[in-house]
Short mmCIF file of C-alpha atoms in Angstrom, two decimals:
data_model
loop_
_atom_site.label_atom_id
_atom_site.label_comp_id
_atom_site.label_asym_id
_atom_site.label_seq_id
_atom_site.Cartn_x
_atom_site.Cartn_y
_atom_site.Cartn_z
CA MET A 20 17.41 -26.17 16.54
CA LEU A 21 20.58 -25.44 18.56
CA ALA A 22 22.95 -27.72 20.46
CA PRO A 23 24.46 -25.98 23.54
CA VAL A 24 27.72 -27.12 25.09
CA ASN A 25 25.92 -29.19 27.75
CA GLY A 26 24.50 -31.43 25.03
CA THR A 27 20.86 -30.45 25.57
CA ARG A 28 19.03 -29.59 22.38
CA LEU A 29 16.70 -26.61 22.40
CA GLU A 30 13.93 -26.15 19.84
CA TYR A 31 12.53 -22.80 18.83
CA ASP A 32 9.25 -22.19 17.06
CA ILE A 33 10.07 -19.85 14.18
CA ARG A 34 6.71 -20.17 12.43
CA GLN A 35 5.61 -16.73 13.60
CA TYR A 36 8.66 -15.16 11.96
CA LYS A 37 8.15 -17.09 8.71
CA SER A 38 4.52 -16.00 8.71
CA ARG A 39 5.49 -12.35 9.04
CA ARG A 40 8.15 -12.59 6.36
CA ASN A 41 5.87 -14.29 3.85
CA HIS A 42 2.80 -12.29 4.87
CA ARG A 43 0.70 -15.30 5.85
CA ILE A 44 -2.41 -14.20 7.68
CA GLU A 45 -5.05 -15.68 9.91
CA GLU A 46 -8.29 -15.38 7.96
CA ALA A 47 -10.61 -12.61 9.18
CA ASP A 48 -14.25 -13.57 9.67
CA GLY A 49 -16.95 -12.52 7.20
CA SER A 50 -18.43 -9.82 9.43
CA THR A 51 -15.03 -8.18 9.92
CA LYS A 52 -14.34 -8.26 6.17
CA VAL A 53 -17.63 -6.52 5.37
CA LYS A 54 -17.05 -3.81 7.98
CA VAL A 55 -13.46 -3.24 6.89
CA ALA A 56 -14.58 -3.00 3.25
CA ALA A 57 -17.18 -0.40 4.24
CA GLY A 58 -14.58 1.54 6.24
CA SER A 59 -12.11 1.49 3.38
CA ILE A 60 -14.72 2.67 0.87
CA ALA A 61 -15.84 5.46 3.21
CA GLY A 62 -12.21 6.45 3.70
CA THR A 63 -11.82 6.63 -0.09
CA VAL A 64 -14.97 8.63 -0.78
CA LEU A 65 -14.42 11.35 1.83
CA PRO A 66 -11.14 12.66 0.33
CA MET A 67 -12.70 12.39 -3.12
CA LEU A 68 -15.58 14.61 -2.03
CA THR A 69 -13.07 17.17 -0.81
CA LEU A 70 -11.14 17.03 -4.09
CA ALA A 71 -14.30 17.25 -6.19
CA LYS A 72 -15.36 20.34 -4.28
CA SER A 73 -11.96 22.03 -4.63
CA GLN A 74 -11.74 21.16 -8.35
CA LYS A 75 -15.41 22.03 -8.88
CA CYS A 76 -16.16 18.78 -10.67
CA ARG A 77 -17.92 15.46 -10.19
CA LEU A 78 -16.23 12.56 -8.40
CA TYR A 79 -15.75 10.75 -11.70
CA ASN A 80 -13.89 13.72 -13.23
CA ILE A 81 -11.29 14.33 -10.51
CA LYS A 82 -7.82 15.05 -11.90
CA TYR A 83 -5.11 13.08 -10.10
CA GLY A 84 -1.60 14.32 -9.44
CA VAL A 85 0.81 13.06 -6.78
CA LYS A 86 -0.88 15.01 -3.97
CA GLU A 87 -4.33 13.74 -4.92
CA MET A 88 -3.10 10.14 -5.13
CA ILE A 89 -1.51 10.28 -1.69
CA PHE A 90 -4.56 12.04 -0.22
CA VAL A 91 -7.03 9.42 -1.45
CA SER A 92 -4.81 6.42 -0.68
CA ALA A 93 -4.20 7.72 2.85
CA GLY A 94 -7.95 8.06 3.38
CA SER A 95 -8.59 4.54 2.09
CA ILE A 96 -5.95 2.99 4.32
CA ALA A 97 -7.01 5.02 7.36
CA GLY A 98 -10.63 3.96 6.83
CA GLY A 99 -9.74 0.28 6.48
CA LEU A 100 -7.43 0.42 9.49
CA ALA A 101 -9.97 2.18 11.69
CA ALA A 102 -12.67 -0.36 10.86
CA GLY A 103 -10.26 -3.23 11.45
CA LEU A 104 -9.14 -1.90 14.82
CA ILE A 105 -12.74 -1.44 15.96
CA CYS A 106 -14.14 -4.74 14.69
CA ASP A 107 -11.33 -7.26 15.02
CA LYS A 108 -9.48 -8.81 17.97
CA LYS A 109 -7.16 -6.62 20.04
CA GLU A 110 -4.20 -8.96 19.52
CA HIS A 111 -4.29 -8.20 15.79
CA ARG A 112 -3.90 -4.43 16.14
CA LYS A 113 -0.13 -4.27 15.73
CA GLN A 114 -0.28 -6.32 12.53
CA LYS A 115 -2.93 -4.01 11.09
CA VAL A 116 -0.94 -0.89 11.89
CA ASN A 117 2.20 -2.42 10.39
CA GLU A 118 0.36 -3.43 7.22
CA SER A 119 -1.15 0.07 6.98
CA VAL A 120 2.34 1.57 7.02
CA PHE A 121 3.42 -0.91 4.34
CA GLN A 122 0.41 -0.15 2.12
CA PHE A 123 0.76 3.63 2.49
CA MET A 124 4.46 3.57 1.67
CA ASN A 125 3.73 1.42 -1.38
CA ALA A 126 1.03 3.83 -2.54
CA SER A 127 3.06 7.02 -2.03
CA VAL A 128 6.79 6.37 -2.56
CA PRO A 129 6.69 5.16 -6.23
CA PRO A 130 4.68 8.15 -7.54
CA LEU A 131 6.76 10.59 -5.46
CA LEU A 132 10.01 9.14 -6.81
CA THR A 133 8.68 9.07 -10.37
CA ALA A 134 7.45 12.67 -10.22
CA ALA A 135 10.85 13.76 -8.91
CA LEU A 136 12.62 11.97 -11.77
CA TYR A 137 10.26 13.51 -14.35
CA SER A 138 11.24 16.99 -13.22
CA PHE A 139 14.74 16.50 -14.68
CA GLY A 140 13.64 16.02 -18.27
CA LYS A 141 10.74 15.57 -20.70
CA ASN A 142 12.43 13.44 -23.35
CA ILE A 143 10.26 10.38 -24.07
CA LYS A 144 13.14 7.89 -23.60
CA TYR A 145 14.08 9.53 -20.32
CA ARG A 146 10.48 9.36 -19.17
CA ILE A 147 10.22 5.67 -20.00
CA ALA A 148 13.40 4.98 -18.01
CA SER A 149 12.12 7.17 -15.17
CA THR A 150 8.85 5.26 -15.14
CA ILE A 151 10.61 1.91 -14.76
CA VAL A 152 13.01 3.18 -12.09
CA GLY A 153 10.28 5.05 -10.24
CA LEU A 154 7.90 2.10 -10.19
CA PHE A 155 10.17 -0.81 -9.29
CA GLY A 156 12.73 1.21 -7.36
CA GLY A 157 9.95 2.97 -5.46
CA MET A 158 8.31 -0.31 -4.46
CA HIS A 159 11.53 -1.66 -2.98
CA ILE A 160 12.35 1.63 -1.23
CA ALA A 161 8.82 1.64 0.20
CA ALA A 162 9.30 -1.89 1.53
CA LYS A 163 12.62 -0.95 3.14
CA LEU A 164 11.17 2.18 4.75
CA SER A 165 8.09 0.42 6.11
CA ASN A 166 10.21 -2.39 7.58
CA LYS A 167 12.44 0.22 9.24
CA ILE A 168 9.43 2.05 10.69
CA ASN A 169 7.62 -1.08 11.85
CA ASP A 170 10.71 -2.84 13.22
CA PRO A 171 13.41 -0.21 13.94
CA HIS A 172 15.53 -2.62 16.01
CA ASP A 173 15.33 -5.39 13.40
CA LYS A 174 13.96 -7.97 15.83
CA VAL A 175 12.08 -10.02 13.22
CA PRO A 176 12.70 -10.85 9.53
CA ASP A 177 11.68 -8.09 7.13
CA ARG A 178 8.25 -8.09 5.53
CA LYS A 179 8.93 -9.08 1.92
CA LEU A 180 7.08 -8.07 -1.23
CA THR A 181 4.83 -10.95 -2.29
CA PHE A 182 2.99 -11.84 -5.49
CA LYS A 183 -0.23 -10.52 -3.94
CA ASP A 184 1.57 -7.23 -3.24
CA SER A 185 2.60 -7.05 -6.89
CA ILE A 186 -1.03 -7.42 -7.97
CA ALA A 187 -2.18 -4.84 -5.44
CA ASN A 188 0.57 -2.47 -6.58
CA ILE A 189 -1.19 -1.98 -9.88
CA ASP A 190 -2.17 1.35 -8.31
CA ASP A 191 1.50 2.34 -8.52
CA ALA A 192 1.67 1.37 -12.19
CA LEU A 193 -1.51 3.27 -13.03
CA GLY A 194 -0.41 6.27 -11.00
CA VAL A 195 2.92 6.39 -12.79
CA LEU A 196 1.21 6.14 -16.20
CA ILE A 197 -1.04 9.05 -15.26
CA LEU A 198 1.90 11.16 -14.10
CA ALA A 199 3.76 10.32 -17.31
CA LYS A 200 0.71 11.45 -19.31
CA VAL A 201 0.91 8.36 -21.49
CA PRO A 202 -1.67 8.80 -24.31
CA ILE A 203 -3.17 5.31 -23.93
CA ALA A 204 -3.63 5.88 -20.21
CA GLU A 205 -5.56 9.07 -20.91
CA LYS A 206 -7.69 7.43 -23.61
CA LEU A 207 -8.58 4.48 -21.36
CA HIS A 208 -9.22 6.81 -18.40
CA VAL A 209 -7.21 4.57 -16.09
CA ASP A 210 -7.33 7.27 -13.43
CA LYS A 211 -10.99 6.33 -12.88
CA THR A 212 -9.88 2.99 -11.43
CA LEU A 213 -7.59 4.48 -8.77
CA PRO A 214 -10.28 4.84 -6.06
CA ALA A 215 -11.22 1.15 -6.34
CA ILE A 216 -7.59 0.07 -6.12
CA TYR A 217 -6.90 2.35 -3.16
CA SER A 218 -9.97 0.88 -1.45
CA TRP A 219 -8.42 -2.56 -1.91
CA CYS A 220 -5.22 -1.35 -0.22
CA GLY A 221 -7.25 -0.08 2.73
CA TYR A 222 -9.14 -3.36 2.89
CA ARG A 223 -5.89 -5.34 3.01
CA ALA A 224 -4.63 -3.17 5.86
CA GLY A 225 -7.83 -3.62 7.85
CA ILE A 226 -8.04 -7.41 7.59
CA SER A 227 -4.33 -8.08 8.14
CA ASN A 228 -3.79 -10.44 11.07
#
């Protein structure tokens, strides 16, 4: 609320900006959710089929490095976005595209940063430090980059990382553990869960309103 020099008070509705900043969304209907889920799963499976063919193995036995992680996550997000754009209201398209950028950056920047840090040394203490820096630093860099891409002129408050984002970013944590070749990660076969988590990222992008 502002008070100009003429004494007239003007009121501005800032709810739309608060909603963007805190990632509050208008709930998508059930039909849209189902179609977006299907699109995200299809977008996940197609890159996996390509990888399985190139590695000459079954889908379950795909070996994931940085390139494979980015390839599958990009497919998941593209599938969820495509389904969302086709099935949902036109006025929600920009939000879906913006969220897709945010999800892709979150899925790709942390493992890229971590892999780059790992290349400087193999000492276990260094790798632990690199894992922490790569994961948390990468998430914040990803948020900054996506906000810059989605809103280059800084017209609205930045999209902030939320608690739900932290849960969804378990893919980053698992990806980093795989890259670090942590023994427990290999024993538990945590890489097998990556496709499901990437599908969730694609789903979030597709239903974002």
